[in-house]
PDB file of C-alpha atoms and ligand atoms in Angstrom:
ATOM      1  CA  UNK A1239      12.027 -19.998  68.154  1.00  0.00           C
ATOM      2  CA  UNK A1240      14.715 -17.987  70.221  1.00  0.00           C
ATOM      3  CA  UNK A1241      17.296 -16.606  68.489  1.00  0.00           C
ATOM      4  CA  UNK A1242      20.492 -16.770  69.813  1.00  0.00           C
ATOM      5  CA  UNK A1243      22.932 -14.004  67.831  1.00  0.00           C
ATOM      6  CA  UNK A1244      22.084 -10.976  69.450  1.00  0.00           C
ATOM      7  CA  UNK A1245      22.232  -8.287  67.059  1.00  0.00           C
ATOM      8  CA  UNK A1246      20.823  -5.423  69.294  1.00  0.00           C
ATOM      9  CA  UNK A1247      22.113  -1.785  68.402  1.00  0.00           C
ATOM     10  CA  UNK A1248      23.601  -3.056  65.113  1.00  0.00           C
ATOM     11  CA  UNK A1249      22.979  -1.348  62.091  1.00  0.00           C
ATOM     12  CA  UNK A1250      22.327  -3.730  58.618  1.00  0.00           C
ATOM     13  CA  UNK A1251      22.441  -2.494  55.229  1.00  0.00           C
ATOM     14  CA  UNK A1252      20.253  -5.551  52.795  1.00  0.00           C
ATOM     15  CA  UNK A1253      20.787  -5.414  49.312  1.00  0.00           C
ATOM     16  CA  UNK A1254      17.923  -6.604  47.619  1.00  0.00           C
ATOM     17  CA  UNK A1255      16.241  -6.637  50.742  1.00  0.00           C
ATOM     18  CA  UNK A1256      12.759  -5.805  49.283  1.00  0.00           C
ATOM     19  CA  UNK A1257      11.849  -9.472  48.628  1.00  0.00           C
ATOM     20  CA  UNK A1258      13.009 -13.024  48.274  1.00  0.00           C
ATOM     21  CA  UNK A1259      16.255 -13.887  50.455  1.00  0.00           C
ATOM     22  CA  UNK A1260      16.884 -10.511  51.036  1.00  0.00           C
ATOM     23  CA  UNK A1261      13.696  -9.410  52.788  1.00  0.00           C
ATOM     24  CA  UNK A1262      13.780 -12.941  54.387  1.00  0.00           C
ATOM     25  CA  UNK A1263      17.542 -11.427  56.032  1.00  0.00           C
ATOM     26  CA  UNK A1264      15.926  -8.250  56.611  1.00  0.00           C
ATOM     27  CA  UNK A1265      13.162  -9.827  58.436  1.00  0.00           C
ATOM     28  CA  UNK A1266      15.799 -12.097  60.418  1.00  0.00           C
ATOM     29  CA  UNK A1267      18.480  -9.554  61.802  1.00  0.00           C
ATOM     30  CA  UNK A1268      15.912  -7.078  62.578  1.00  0.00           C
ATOM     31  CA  UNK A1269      14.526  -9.885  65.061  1.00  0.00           C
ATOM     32  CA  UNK A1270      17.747 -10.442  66.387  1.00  0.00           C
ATOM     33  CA  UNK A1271      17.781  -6.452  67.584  1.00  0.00           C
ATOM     34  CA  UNK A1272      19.305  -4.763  64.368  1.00  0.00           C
ATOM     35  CA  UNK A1273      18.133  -1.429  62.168  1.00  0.00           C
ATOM     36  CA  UNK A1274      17.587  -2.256  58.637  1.00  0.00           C
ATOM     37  CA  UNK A1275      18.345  -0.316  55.663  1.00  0.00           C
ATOM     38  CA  UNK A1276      16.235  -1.551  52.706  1.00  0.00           C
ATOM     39  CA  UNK A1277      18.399  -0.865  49.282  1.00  0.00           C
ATOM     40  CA  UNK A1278      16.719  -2.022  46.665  1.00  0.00           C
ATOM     41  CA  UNK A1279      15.567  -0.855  42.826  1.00  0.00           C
ATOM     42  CA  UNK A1280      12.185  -1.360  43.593  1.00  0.00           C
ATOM     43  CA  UNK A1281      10.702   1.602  45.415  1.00  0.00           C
ATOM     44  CA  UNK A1282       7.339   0.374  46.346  1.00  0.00           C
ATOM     45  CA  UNK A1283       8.166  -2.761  47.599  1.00  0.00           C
ATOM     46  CA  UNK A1284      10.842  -1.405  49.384  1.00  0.00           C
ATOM     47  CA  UNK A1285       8.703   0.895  51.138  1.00  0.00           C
ATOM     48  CA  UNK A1286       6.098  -2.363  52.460  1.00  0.00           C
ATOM     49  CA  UNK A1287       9.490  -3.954  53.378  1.00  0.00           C
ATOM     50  CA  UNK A1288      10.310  -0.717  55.748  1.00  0.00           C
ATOM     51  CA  UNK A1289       6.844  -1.021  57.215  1.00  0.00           C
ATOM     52  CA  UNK A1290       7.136  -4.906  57.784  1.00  0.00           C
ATOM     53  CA  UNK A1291      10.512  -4.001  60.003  1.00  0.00           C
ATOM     54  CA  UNK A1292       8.789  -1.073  61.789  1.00  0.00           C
ATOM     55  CA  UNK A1293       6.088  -3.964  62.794  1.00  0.00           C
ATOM     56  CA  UNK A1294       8.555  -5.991  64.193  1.00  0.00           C
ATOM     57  CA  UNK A1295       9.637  -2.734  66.261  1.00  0.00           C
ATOM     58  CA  UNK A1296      12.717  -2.221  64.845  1.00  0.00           C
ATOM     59  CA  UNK A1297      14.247   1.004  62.836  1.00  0.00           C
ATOM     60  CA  UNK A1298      14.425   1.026  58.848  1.00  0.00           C
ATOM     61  CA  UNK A1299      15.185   2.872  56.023  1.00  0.00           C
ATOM     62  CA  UNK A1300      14.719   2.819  52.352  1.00  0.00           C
ATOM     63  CA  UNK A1301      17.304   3.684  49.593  1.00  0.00           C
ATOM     64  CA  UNK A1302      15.725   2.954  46.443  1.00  0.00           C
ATOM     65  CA  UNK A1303      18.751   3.054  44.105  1.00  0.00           C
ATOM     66  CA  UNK A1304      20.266   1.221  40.894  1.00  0.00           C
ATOM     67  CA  UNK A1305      23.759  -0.799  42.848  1.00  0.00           C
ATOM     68  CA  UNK A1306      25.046  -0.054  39.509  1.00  0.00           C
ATOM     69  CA  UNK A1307      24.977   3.587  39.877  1.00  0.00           C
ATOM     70  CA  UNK A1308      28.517   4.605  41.899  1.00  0.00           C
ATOM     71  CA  UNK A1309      27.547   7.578  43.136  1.00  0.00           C
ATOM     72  CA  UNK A1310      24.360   6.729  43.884  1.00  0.00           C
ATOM     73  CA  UNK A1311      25.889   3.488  46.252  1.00  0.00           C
ATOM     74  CA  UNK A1312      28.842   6.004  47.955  1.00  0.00           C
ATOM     75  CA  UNK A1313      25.424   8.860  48.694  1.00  0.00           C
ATOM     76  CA  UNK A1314      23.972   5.083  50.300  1.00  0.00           C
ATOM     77  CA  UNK A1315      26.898   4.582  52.542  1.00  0.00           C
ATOM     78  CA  UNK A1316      26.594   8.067  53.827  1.00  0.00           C
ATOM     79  CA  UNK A1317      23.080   7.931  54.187  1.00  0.00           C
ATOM     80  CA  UNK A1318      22.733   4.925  56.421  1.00  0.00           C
ATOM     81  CA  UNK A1319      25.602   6.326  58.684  1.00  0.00           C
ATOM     82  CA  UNK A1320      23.832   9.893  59.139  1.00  0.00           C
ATOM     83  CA  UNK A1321      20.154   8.357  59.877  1.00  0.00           C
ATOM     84  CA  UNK A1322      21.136   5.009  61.674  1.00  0.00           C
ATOM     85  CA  UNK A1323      24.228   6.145  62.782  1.00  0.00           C
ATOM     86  CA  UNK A1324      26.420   3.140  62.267  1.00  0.00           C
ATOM     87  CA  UNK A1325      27.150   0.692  59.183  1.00  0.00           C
ATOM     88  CA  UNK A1326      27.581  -2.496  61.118  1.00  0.00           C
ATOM     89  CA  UNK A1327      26.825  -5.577  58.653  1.00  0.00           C
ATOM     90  CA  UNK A1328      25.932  -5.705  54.916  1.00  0.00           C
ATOM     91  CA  UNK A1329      24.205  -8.500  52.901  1.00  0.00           C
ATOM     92  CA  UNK A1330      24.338  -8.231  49.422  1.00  0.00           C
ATOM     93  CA  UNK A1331      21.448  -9.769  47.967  1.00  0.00           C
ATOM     94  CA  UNK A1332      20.193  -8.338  45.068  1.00  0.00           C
ATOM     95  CA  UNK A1333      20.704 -10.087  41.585  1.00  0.00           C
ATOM     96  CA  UNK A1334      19.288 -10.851  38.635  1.00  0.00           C
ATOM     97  CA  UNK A1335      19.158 -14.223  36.528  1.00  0.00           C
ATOM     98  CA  UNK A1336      19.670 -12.426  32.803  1.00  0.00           C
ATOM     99  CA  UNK A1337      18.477 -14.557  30.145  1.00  0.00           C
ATOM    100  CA  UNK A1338      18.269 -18.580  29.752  1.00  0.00           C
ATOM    101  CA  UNK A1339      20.774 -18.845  26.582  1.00  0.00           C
ATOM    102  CA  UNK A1340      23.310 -20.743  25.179  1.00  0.00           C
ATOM    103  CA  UNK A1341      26.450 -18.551  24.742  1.00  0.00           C
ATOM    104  CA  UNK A1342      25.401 -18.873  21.017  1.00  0.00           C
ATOM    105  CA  UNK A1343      22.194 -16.693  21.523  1.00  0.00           C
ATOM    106  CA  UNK A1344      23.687 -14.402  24.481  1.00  0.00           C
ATOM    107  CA  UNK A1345      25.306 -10.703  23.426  1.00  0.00           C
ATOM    108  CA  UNK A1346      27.871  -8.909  24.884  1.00  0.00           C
ATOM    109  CA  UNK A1347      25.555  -6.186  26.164  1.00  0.00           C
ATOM    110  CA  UNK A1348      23.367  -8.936  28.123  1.00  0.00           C
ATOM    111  CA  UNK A1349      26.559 -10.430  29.132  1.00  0.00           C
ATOM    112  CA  UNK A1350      27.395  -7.039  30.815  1.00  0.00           C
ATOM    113  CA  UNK A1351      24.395  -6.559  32.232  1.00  0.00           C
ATOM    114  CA  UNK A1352      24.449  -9.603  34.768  1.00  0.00           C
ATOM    115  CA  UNK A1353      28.320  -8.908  35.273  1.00  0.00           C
ATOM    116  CA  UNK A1354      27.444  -5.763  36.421  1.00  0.00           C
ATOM    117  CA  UNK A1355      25.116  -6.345  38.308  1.00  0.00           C
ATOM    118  CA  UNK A1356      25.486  -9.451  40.225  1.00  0.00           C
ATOM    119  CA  UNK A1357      29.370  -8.657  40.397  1.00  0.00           C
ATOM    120  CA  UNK A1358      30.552  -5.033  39.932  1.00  0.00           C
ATOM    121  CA  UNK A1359      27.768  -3.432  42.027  1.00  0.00           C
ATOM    122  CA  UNK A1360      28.120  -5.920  44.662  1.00  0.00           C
ATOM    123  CA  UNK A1361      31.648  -4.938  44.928  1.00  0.00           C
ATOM    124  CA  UNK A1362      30.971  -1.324  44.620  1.00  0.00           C
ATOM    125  CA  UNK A1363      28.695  -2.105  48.206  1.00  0.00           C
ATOM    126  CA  UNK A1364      31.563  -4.274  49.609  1.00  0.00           C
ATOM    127  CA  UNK A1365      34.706  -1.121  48.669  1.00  0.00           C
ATOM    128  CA  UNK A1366      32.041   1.140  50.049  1.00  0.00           C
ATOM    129  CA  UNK A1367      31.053  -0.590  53.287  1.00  0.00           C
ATOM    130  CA  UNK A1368      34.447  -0.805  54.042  1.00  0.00           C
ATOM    131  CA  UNK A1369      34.868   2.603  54.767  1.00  0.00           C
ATOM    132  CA  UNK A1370      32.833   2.895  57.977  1.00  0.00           C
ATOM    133  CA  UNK A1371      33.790  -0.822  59.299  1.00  0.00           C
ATOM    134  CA  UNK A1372      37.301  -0.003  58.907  1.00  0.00           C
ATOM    135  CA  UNK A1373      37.012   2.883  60.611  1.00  0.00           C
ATOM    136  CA  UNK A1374      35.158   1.202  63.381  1.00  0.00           C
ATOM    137  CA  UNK A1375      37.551  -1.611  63.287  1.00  0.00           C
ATOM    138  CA  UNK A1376      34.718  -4.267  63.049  1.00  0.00           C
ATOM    139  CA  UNK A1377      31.886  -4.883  60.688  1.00  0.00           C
ATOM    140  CA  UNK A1378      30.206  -8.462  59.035  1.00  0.00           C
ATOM    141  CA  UNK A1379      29.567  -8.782  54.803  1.00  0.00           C
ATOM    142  CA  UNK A1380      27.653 -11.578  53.440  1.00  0.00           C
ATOM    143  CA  UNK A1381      27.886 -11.991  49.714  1.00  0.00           C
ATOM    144  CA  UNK A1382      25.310 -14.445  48.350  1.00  0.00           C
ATOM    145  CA  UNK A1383      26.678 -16.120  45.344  1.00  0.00           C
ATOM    146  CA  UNK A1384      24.947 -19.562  44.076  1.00  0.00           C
ATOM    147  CA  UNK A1385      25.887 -22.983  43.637  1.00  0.00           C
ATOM    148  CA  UNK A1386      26.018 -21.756  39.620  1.00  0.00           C
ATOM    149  CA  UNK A1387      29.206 -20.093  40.522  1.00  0.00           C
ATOM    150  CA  UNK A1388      30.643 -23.854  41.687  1.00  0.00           C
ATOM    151  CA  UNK A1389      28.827 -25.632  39.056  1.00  0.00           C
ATOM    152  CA  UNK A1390      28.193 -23.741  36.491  1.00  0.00           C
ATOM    153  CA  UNK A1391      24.536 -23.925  35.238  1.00  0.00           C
ATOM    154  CA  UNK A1392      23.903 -24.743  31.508  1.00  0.00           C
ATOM    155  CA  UNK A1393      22.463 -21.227  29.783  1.00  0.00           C
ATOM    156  CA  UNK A1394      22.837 -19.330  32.773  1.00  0.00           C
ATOM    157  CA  UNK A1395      26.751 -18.486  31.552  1.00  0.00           C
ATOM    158  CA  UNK A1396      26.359 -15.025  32.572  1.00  0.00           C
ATOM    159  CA  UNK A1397      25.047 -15.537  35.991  1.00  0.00           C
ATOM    160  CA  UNK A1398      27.792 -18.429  36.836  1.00  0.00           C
ATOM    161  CA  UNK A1399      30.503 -16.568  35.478  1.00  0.00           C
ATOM    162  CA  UNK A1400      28.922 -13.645  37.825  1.00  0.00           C
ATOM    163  CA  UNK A1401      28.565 -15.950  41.070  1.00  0.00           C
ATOM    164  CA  UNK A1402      32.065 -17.401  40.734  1.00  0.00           C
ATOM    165  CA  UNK A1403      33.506 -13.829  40.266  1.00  0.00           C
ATOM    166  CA  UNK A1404      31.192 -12.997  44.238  1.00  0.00           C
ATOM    167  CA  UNK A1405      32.578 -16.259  45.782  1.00  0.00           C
ATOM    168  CA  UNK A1406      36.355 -15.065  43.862  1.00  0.00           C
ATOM    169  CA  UNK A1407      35.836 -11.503  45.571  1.00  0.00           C
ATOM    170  CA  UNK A1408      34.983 -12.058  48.722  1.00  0.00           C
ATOM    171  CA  UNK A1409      38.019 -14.657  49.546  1.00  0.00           C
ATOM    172  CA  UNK A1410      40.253 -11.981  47.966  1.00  0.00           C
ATOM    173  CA  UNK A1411      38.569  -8.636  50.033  1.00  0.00           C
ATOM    174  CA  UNK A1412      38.928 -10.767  53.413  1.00  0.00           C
ATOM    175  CA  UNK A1413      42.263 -11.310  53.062  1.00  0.00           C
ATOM    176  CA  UNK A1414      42.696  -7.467  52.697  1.00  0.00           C
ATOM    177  CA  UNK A1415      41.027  -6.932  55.658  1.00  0.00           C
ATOM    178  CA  UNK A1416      41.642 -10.148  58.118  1.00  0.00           C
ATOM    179  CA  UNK A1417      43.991  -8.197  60.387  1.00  0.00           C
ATOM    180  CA  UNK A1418      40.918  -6.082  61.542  1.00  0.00           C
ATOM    181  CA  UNK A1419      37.573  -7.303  63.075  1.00  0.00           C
ATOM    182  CA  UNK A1420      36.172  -7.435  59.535  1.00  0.00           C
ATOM    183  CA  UNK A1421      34.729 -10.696  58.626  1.00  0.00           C
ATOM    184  CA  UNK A1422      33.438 -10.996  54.679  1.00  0.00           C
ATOM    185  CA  UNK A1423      31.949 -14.551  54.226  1.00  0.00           C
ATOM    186  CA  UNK A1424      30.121 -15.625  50.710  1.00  0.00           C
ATOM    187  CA  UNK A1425      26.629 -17.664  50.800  1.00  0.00           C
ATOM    188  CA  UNK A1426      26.355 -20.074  48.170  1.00  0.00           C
ATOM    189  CA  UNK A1427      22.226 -21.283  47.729  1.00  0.00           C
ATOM    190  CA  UNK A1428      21.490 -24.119  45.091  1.00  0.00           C
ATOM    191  CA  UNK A1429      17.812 -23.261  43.632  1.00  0.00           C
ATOM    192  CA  UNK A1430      15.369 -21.638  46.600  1.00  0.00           C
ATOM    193  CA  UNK A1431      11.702 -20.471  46.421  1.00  0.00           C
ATOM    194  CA  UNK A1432      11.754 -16.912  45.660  1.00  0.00           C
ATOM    195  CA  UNK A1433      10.251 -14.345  43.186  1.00  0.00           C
ATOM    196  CA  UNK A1434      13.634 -15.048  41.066  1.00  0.00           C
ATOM    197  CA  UNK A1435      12.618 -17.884  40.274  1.00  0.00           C
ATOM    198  CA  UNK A1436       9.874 -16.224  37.628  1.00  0.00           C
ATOM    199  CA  UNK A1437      12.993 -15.560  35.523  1.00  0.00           C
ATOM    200  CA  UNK A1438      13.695 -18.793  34.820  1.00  0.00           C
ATOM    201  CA  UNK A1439      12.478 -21.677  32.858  1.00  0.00           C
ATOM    202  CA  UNK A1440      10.527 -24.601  34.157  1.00  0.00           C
ATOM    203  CA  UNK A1441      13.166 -26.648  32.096  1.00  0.00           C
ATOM    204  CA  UNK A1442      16.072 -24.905  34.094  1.00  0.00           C
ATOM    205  CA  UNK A1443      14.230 -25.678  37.755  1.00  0.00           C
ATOM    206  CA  UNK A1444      13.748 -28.873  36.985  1.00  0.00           C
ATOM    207  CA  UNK A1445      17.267 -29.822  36.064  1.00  0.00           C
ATOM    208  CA  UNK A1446      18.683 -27.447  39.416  1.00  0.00           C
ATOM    209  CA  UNK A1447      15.939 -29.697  41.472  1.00  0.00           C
ATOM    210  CA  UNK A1448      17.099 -33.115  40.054  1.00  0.00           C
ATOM    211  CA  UNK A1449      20.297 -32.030  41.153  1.00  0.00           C
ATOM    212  CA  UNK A1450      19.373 -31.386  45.105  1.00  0.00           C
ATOM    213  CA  UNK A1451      19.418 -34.886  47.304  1.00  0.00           C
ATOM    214  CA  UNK A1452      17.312 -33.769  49.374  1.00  0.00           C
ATOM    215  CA  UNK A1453      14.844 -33.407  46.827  1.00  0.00           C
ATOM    216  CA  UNK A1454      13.147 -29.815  47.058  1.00  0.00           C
ATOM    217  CA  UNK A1455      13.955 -26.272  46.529  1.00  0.00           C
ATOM    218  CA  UNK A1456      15.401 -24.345  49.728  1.00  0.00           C
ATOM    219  CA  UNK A1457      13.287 -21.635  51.626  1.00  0.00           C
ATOM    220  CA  UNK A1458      14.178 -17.956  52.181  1.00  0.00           C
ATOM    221  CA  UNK A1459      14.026 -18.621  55.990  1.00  0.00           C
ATOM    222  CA  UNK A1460      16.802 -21.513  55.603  1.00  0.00           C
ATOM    223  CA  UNK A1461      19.182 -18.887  53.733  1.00  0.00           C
ATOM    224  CA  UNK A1462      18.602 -16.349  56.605  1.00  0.00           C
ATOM    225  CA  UNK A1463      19.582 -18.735  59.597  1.00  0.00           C
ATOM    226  CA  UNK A1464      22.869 -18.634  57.813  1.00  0.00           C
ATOM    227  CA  UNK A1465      23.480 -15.195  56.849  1.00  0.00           C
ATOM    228  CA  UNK A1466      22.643 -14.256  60.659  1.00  0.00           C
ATOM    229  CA  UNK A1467      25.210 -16.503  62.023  1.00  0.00           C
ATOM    230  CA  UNK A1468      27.486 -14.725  59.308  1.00  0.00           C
ATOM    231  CA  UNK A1469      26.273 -11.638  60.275  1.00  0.00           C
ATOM    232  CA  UNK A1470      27.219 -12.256  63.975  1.00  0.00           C
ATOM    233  CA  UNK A1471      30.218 -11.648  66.655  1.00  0.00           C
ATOM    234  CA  UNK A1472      29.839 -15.028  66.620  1.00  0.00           C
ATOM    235  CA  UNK A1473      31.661 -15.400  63.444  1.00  0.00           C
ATOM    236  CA  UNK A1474      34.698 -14.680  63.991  1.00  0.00           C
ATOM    237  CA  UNK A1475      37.430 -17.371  62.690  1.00  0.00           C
ATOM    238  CA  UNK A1476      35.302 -17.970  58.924  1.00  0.00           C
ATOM    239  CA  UNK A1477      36.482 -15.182  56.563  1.00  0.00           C
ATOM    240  CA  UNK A1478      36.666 -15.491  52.573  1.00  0.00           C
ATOM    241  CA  UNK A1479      35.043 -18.863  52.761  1.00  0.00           C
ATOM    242  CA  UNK A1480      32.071 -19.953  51.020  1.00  0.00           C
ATOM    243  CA  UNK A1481      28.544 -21.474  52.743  1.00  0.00           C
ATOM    244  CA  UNK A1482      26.877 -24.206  50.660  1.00  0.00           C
ATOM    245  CA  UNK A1483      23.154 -23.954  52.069  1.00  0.00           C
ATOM    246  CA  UNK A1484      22.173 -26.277  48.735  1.00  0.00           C
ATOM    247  CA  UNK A1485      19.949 -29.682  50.042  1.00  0.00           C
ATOM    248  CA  UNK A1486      23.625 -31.659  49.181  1.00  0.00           C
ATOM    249  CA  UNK A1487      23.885 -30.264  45.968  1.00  0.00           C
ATOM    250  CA  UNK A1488      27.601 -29.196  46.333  1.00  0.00           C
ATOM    251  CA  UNK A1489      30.170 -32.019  46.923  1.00  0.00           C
ATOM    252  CA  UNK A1490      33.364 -29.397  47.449  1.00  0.00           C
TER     253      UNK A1490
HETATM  254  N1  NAD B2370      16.369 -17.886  44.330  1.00  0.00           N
HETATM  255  C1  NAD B2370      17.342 -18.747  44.077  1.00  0.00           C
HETATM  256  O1  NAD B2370      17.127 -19.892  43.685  1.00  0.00           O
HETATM  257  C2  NAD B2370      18.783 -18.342  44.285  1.00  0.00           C
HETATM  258  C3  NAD B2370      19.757 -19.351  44.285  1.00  0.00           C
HETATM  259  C4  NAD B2370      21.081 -19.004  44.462  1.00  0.00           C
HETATM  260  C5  NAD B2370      21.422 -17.687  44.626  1.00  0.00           C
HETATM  261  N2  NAD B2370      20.474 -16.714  44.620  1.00  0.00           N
HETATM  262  C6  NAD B2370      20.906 -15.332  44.775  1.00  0.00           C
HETATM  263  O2  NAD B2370      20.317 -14.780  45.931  1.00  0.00           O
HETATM  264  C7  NAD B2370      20.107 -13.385  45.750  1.00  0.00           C
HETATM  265  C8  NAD B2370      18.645 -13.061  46.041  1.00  0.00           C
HETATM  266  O3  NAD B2370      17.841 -13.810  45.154  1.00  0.00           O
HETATM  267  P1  NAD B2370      16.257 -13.832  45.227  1.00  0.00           P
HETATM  268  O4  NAD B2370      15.856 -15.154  44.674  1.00  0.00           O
HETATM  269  O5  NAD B2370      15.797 -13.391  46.545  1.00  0.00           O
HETATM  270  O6  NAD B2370      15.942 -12.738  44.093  1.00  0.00           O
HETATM  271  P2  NAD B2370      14.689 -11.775  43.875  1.00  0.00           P
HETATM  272  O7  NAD B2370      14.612 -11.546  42.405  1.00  0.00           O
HETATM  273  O8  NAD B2370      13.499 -12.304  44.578  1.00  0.00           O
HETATM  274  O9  NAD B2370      15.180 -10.438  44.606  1.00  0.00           O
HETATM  275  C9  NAD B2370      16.264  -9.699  44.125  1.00  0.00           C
HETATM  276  C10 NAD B2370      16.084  -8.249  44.522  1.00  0.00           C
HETATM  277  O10 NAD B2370      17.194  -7.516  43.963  1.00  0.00           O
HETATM  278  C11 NAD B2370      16.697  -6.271  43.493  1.00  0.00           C
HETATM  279  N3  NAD B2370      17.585  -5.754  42.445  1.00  0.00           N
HETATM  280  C12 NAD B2370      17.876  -6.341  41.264  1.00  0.00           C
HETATM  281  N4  NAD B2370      18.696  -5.560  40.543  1.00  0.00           N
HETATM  282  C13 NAD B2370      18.936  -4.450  41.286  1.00  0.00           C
HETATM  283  C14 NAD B2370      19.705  -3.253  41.069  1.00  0.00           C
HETATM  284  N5  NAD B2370      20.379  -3.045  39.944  1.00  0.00           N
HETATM  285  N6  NAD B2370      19.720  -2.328  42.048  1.00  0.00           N
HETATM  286  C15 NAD B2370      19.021  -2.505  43.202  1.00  0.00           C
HETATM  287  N7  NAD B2370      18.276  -3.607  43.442  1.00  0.00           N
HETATM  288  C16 NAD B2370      18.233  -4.565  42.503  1.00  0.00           C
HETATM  289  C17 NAD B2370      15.305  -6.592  42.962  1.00  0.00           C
HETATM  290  O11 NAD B2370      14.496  -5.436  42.863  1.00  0.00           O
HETATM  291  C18 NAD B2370      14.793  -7.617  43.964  1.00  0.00           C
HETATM  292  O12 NAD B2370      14.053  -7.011  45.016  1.00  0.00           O
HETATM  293  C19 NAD B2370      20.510 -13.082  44.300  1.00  0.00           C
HETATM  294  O13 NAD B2370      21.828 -12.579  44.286  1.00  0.00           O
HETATM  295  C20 NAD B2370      20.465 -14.428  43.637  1.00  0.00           C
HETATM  296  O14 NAD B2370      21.329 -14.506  42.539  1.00  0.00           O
HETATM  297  C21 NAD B2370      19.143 -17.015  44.452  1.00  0.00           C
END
């Protein structure tokens, strides 16, 4: 298949990027030209993720780190501009589901685990990204939220309260930042096949899948066509809005 958003000489920072949607992006924008760093908790899988991009003859880095960790995200920033020597787009993919509860069972401290981070880290990458691409006048950020910030799924709380708070973010950071060539554009996926979807109950999937006219969970690849447009010069009048990539699962 051709790809038609050239990307070459861009550099691309993937949260999450060591599987599931995120690798999928990784995978995508590095065959559309760009470097790839790999930021992700899980070391080993980040490195087979690095080696995968290398294959496809682009550039890549890992930065195993906890997004929760400030410091840790600000040395991140700095890293990717000293050994790629740009910070061009960022897609923040990683997340985690937290526990399948009713708000009954759920405590604060799990509660604040999934806020922090499927929301406050994410920010922490967007404030931090923002440094370079203002300099540099120009940059692309694709949050991935889910159709459970839209929705809201039953004893997922946590996570929906965490996605609405991405696809709340983002429309509030582009504003800041629409006078430049800054772009920041949310992603909003109902249920896809990825290793996420070990977290969650067969009794949650089901009632996410029932949901989805066209009848099936999404794929990885799908997601990626999407955040590479987003990625893209291409995109340049969208800012703060929110994708629905969801098999008509979202009617707004
Ligand atoms: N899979 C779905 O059905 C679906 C639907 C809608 C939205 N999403 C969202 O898409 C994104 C990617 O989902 P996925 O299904 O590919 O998930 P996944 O679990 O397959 O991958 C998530 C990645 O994030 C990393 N990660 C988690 N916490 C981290 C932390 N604190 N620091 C650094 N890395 C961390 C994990 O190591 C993992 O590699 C998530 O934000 C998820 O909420 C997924």
């Amino acid at each position: 298949m051709s790809n038609h958003f050239d990307l070459t000489g861009r550099v691309a920072v993937i949260t999450g990027g060591a599987r599931g949607i995120g690798l999928s992006a990784a995978e995508r924008l590095a065959d559309a030209g760009a470097s790839i760093a790999i930021v992700d908790i899980d070391a080993e899988a980040s490195q087979a993720a690095v080696k995968n991009i290398e294959q496809r003859g682009q550039k890549a880095i890992a930065c195993s780190i906890d997004l929760t960790d400030e410091q840790a995200v600000i040395a991140m920033t700095d890293e990717v501009c000293a050994k790629l020597g740009s910070y061009d787009i960022l897609v923040c993919a990683a997340g985690i589901v937290g526990q399948n509860a009713f708000a009954w069972e759920t405590s604060v401290d799990e509660w604040r685990k999934v806020l922090d981070v499927n929301l406050t880290a994410l920010w922490l990458c967007n404030r931090e990204a923002l440094r370079p691409m203002r300099k540099q006048n120009r940059g692309r950020i694709v949050n991935i939220a889910s159709i459970a910030g839209k929705e809201g799924n039953p004893k997922l709380g946590p996570y929906s309260a965490s996605k609405a708070g991405v696809i709340g973010m983002t429309k509030s950071l582009a504003k800041e930042v629409a006078d430049t060539e800054i772009r920041i554009n949310s992603i909003a996926p109902a249920v896809i096949q990825t290793p996420m979807l070990d977290q969650v109950s067969q009794e949650t999937i089901d009632y996410m899948v029932s949901k989805i006219p066209v009848g099936r969970t999404g794929k990885t690849e799908e997601v990626a066509a999407l955040v590479h447009y987003l990625a893209s010069d291409e995109c340049g009048f969208s800012t703060g809005a929110c994708f629905d990539i969801s098999g008509g699962r979202a009617t707004y």
